[in-house]
Coordinates of C-alpha atoms in Angstrom, one line a residue:
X415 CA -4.9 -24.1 -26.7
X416 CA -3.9 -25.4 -29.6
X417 CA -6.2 -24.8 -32.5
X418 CA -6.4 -27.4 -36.1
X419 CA -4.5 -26.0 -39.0
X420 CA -6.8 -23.5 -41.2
X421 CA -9.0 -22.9 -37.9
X422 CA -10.3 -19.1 -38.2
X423 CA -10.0 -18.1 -35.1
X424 CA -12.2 -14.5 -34.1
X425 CA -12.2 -12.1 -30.8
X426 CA -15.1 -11.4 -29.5
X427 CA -15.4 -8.6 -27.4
X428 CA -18.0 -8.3 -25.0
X429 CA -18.8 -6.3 -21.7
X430 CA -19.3 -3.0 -23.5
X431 CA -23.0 -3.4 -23.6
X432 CA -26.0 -3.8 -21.3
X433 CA -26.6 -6.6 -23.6
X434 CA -23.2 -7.9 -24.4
X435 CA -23.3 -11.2 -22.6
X436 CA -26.3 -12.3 -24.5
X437 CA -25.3 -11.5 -27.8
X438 CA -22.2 -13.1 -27.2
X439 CA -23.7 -15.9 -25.8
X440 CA -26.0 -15.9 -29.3
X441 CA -23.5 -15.8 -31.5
X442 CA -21.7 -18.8 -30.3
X443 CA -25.2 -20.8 -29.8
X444 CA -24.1 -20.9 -26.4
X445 CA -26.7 -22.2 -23.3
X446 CA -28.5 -19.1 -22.3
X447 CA -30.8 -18.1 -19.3
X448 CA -34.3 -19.2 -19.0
X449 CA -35.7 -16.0 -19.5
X450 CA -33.8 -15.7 -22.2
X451 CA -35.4 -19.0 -24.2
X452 CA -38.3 -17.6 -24.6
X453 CA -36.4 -15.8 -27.8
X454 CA -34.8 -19.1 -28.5
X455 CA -34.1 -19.2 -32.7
X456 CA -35.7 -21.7 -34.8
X457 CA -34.0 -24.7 -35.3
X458 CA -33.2 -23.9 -39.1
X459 CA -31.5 -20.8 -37.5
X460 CA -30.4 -22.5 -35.1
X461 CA -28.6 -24.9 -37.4
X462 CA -27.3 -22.1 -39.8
X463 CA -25.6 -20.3 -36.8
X464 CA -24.2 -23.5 -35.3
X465 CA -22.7 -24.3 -39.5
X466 CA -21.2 -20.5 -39.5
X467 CA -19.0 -21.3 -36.5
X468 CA -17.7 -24.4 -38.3
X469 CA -13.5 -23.8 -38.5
X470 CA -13.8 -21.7 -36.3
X471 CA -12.4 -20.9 -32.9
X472 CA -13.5 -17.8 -30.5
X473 CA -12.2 -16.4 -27.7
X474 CA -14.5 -13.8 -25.5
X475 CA -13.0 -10.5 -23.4
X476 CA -15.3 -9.0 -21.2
X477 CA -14.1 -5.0 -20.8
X478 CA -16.9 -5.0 -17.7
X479 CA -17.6 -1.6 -19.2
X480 CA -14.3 -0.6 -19.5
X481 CA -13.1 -0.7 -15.8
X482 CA -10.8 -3.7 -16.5
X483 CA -7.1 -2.4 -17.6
X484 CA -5.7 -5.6 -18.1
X485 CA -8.2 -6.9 -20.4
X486 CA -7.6 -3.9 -22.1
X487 CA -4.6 -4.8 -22.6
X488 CA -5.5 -8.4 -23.3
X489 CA -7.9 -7.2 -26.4
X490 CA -4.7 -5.1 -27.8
X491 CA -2.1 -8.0 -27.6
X492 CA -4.7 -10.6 -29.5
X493 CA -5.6 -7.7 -32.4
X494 CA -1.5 -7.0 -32.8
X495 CA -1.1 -10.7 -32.5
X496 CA -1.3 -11.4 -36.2
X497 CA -3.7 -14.3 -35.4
X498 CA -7.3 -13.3 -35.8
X499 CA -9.5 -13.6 -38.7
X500 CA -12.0 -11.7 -36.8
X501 CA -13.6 -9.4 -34.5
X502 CA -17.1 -9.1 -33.1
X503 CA -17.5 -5.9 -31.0
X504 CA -20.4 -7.8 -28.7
X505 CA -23.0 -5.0 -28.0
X506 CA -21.1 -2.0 -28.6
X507 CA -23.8 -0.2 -27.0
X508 CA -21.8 1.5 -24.6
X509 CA -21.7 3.1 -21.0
X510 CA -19.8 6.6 -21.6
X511 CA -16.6 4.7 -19.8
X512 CA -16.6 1.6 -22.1
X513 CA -16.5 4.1 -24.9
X514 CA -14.0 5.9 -24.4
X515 CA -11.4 3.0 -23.5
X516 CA -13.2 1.3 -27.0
X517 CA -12.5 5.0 -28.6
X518 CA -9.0 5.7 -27.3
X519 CA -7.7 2.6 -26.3
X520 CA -8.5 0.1 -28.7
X521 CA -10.1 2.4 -31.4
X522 CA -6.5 2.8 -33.2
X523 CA -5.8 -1.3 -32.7
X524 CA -9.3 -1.6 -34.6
X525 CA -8.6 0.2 -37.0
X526 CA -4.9 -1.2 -37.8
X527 CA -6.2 -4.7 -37.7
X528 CA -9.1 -3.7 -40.2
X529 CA -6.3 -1.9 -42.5
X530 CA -4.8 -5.3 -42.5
X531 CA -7.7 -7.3 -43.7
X532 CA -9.3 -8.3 -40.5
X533 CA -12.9 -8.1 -40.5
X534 CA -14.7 -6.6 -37.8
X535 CA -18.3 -6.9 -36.6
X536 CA -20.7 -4.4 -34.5
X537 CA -23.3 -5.5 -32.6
X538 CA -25.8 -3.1 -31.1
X539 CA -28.9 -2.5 -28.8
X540 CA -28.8 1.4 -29.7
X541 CA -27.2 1.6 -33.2
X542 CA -27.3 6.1 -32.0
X543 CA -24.9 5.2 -29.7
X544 CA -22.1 3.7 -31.4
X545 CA -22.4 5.4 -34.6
X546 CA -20.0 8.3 -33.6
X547 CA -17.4 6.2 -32.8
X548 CA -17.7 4.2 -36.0
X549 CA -18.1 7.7 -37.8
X550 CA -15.0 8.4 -35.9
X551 CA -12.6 5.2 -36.0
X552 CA -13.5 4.1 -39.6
X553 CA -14.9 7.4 -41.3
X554 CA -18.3 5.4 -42.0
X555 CA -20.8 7.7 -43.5
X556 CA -23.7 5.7 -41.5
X557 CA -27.2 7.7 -40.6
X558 CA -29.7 6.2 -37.3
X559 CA -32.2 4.9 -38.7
X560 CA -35.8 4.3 -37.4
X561 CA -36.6 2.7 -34.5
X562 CA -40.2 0.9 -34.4
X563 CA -41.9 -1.3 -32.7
X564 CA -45.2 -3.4 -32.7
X565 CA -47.3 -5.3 -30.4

């Protein structure tokens, strides 16, 4: 569809995560599950999410852990298409298939797009398991962190 003039307009990529749906559906302040409202933001956050998307237009890709070629292919024509502002990778906390089609597939499309100027976002559940790629892809000198919880 037609977008407004000056409309940013970002890819977000999603099914490369056990969590990848919900994130997505987070970032875009989109209705979630039940269960999930139980972690529902506070209405300030709420309100500073729903301002960040303002001029903005998204489009979501599901990989369903990478076992879909022709969305694959789909992600590759929208990062060469000269369009995108941005790129969210949705959960990029990956099955070992979904990480290899990210890594070889669309790894190099990535990276080109970021070499241009696009910006690109990485959401994860595990940050251990997409840091080699990132270390990979981009040369990012990231170290895993701690992990702790309380109750």
């Amino acid at each position: 569809k037609t977008q407004p003039e000056g409309t940013r307009r970002v890819l977000i990529i999603e099914g490369v995560g056990i969590c990848s749906k919900y994130m997505s559906d987070r970032l875009q302040s989109r209705e979630v599950s039940d269960i999930e409202k139980q972690f529902e933001l506070p209405a300030q956050d709420q309100m500073a999410v729903t301002r960040a998307w303002d001029g903005m237009a998204s489009e979501c890709i599901s990989l369903d852990s990478g076992t879909r070629p022709d969305r694959v292919d789909a992600c590759k024509r929208a990062l060469c298409s000269g369009q995108l502002h941005a790129v969210i990778l949705a959960d990029a906390s990956f099955t070992d298939l979904a990480l290899r089609v990210l890594e070889e597939q669309l790894g190099p499309h990535l990276l080109s797009f970021v070499l241009a100027g696009g910006a690109l976002a990485v959401t994860s559940s595990d940050s251990s398991q997409v840091l080699g790629a990132l270390r990979r892809l981009f040369g990012v000198g990231w170290q895993k962190g701690g992990y702790y919880r309380t109750t």
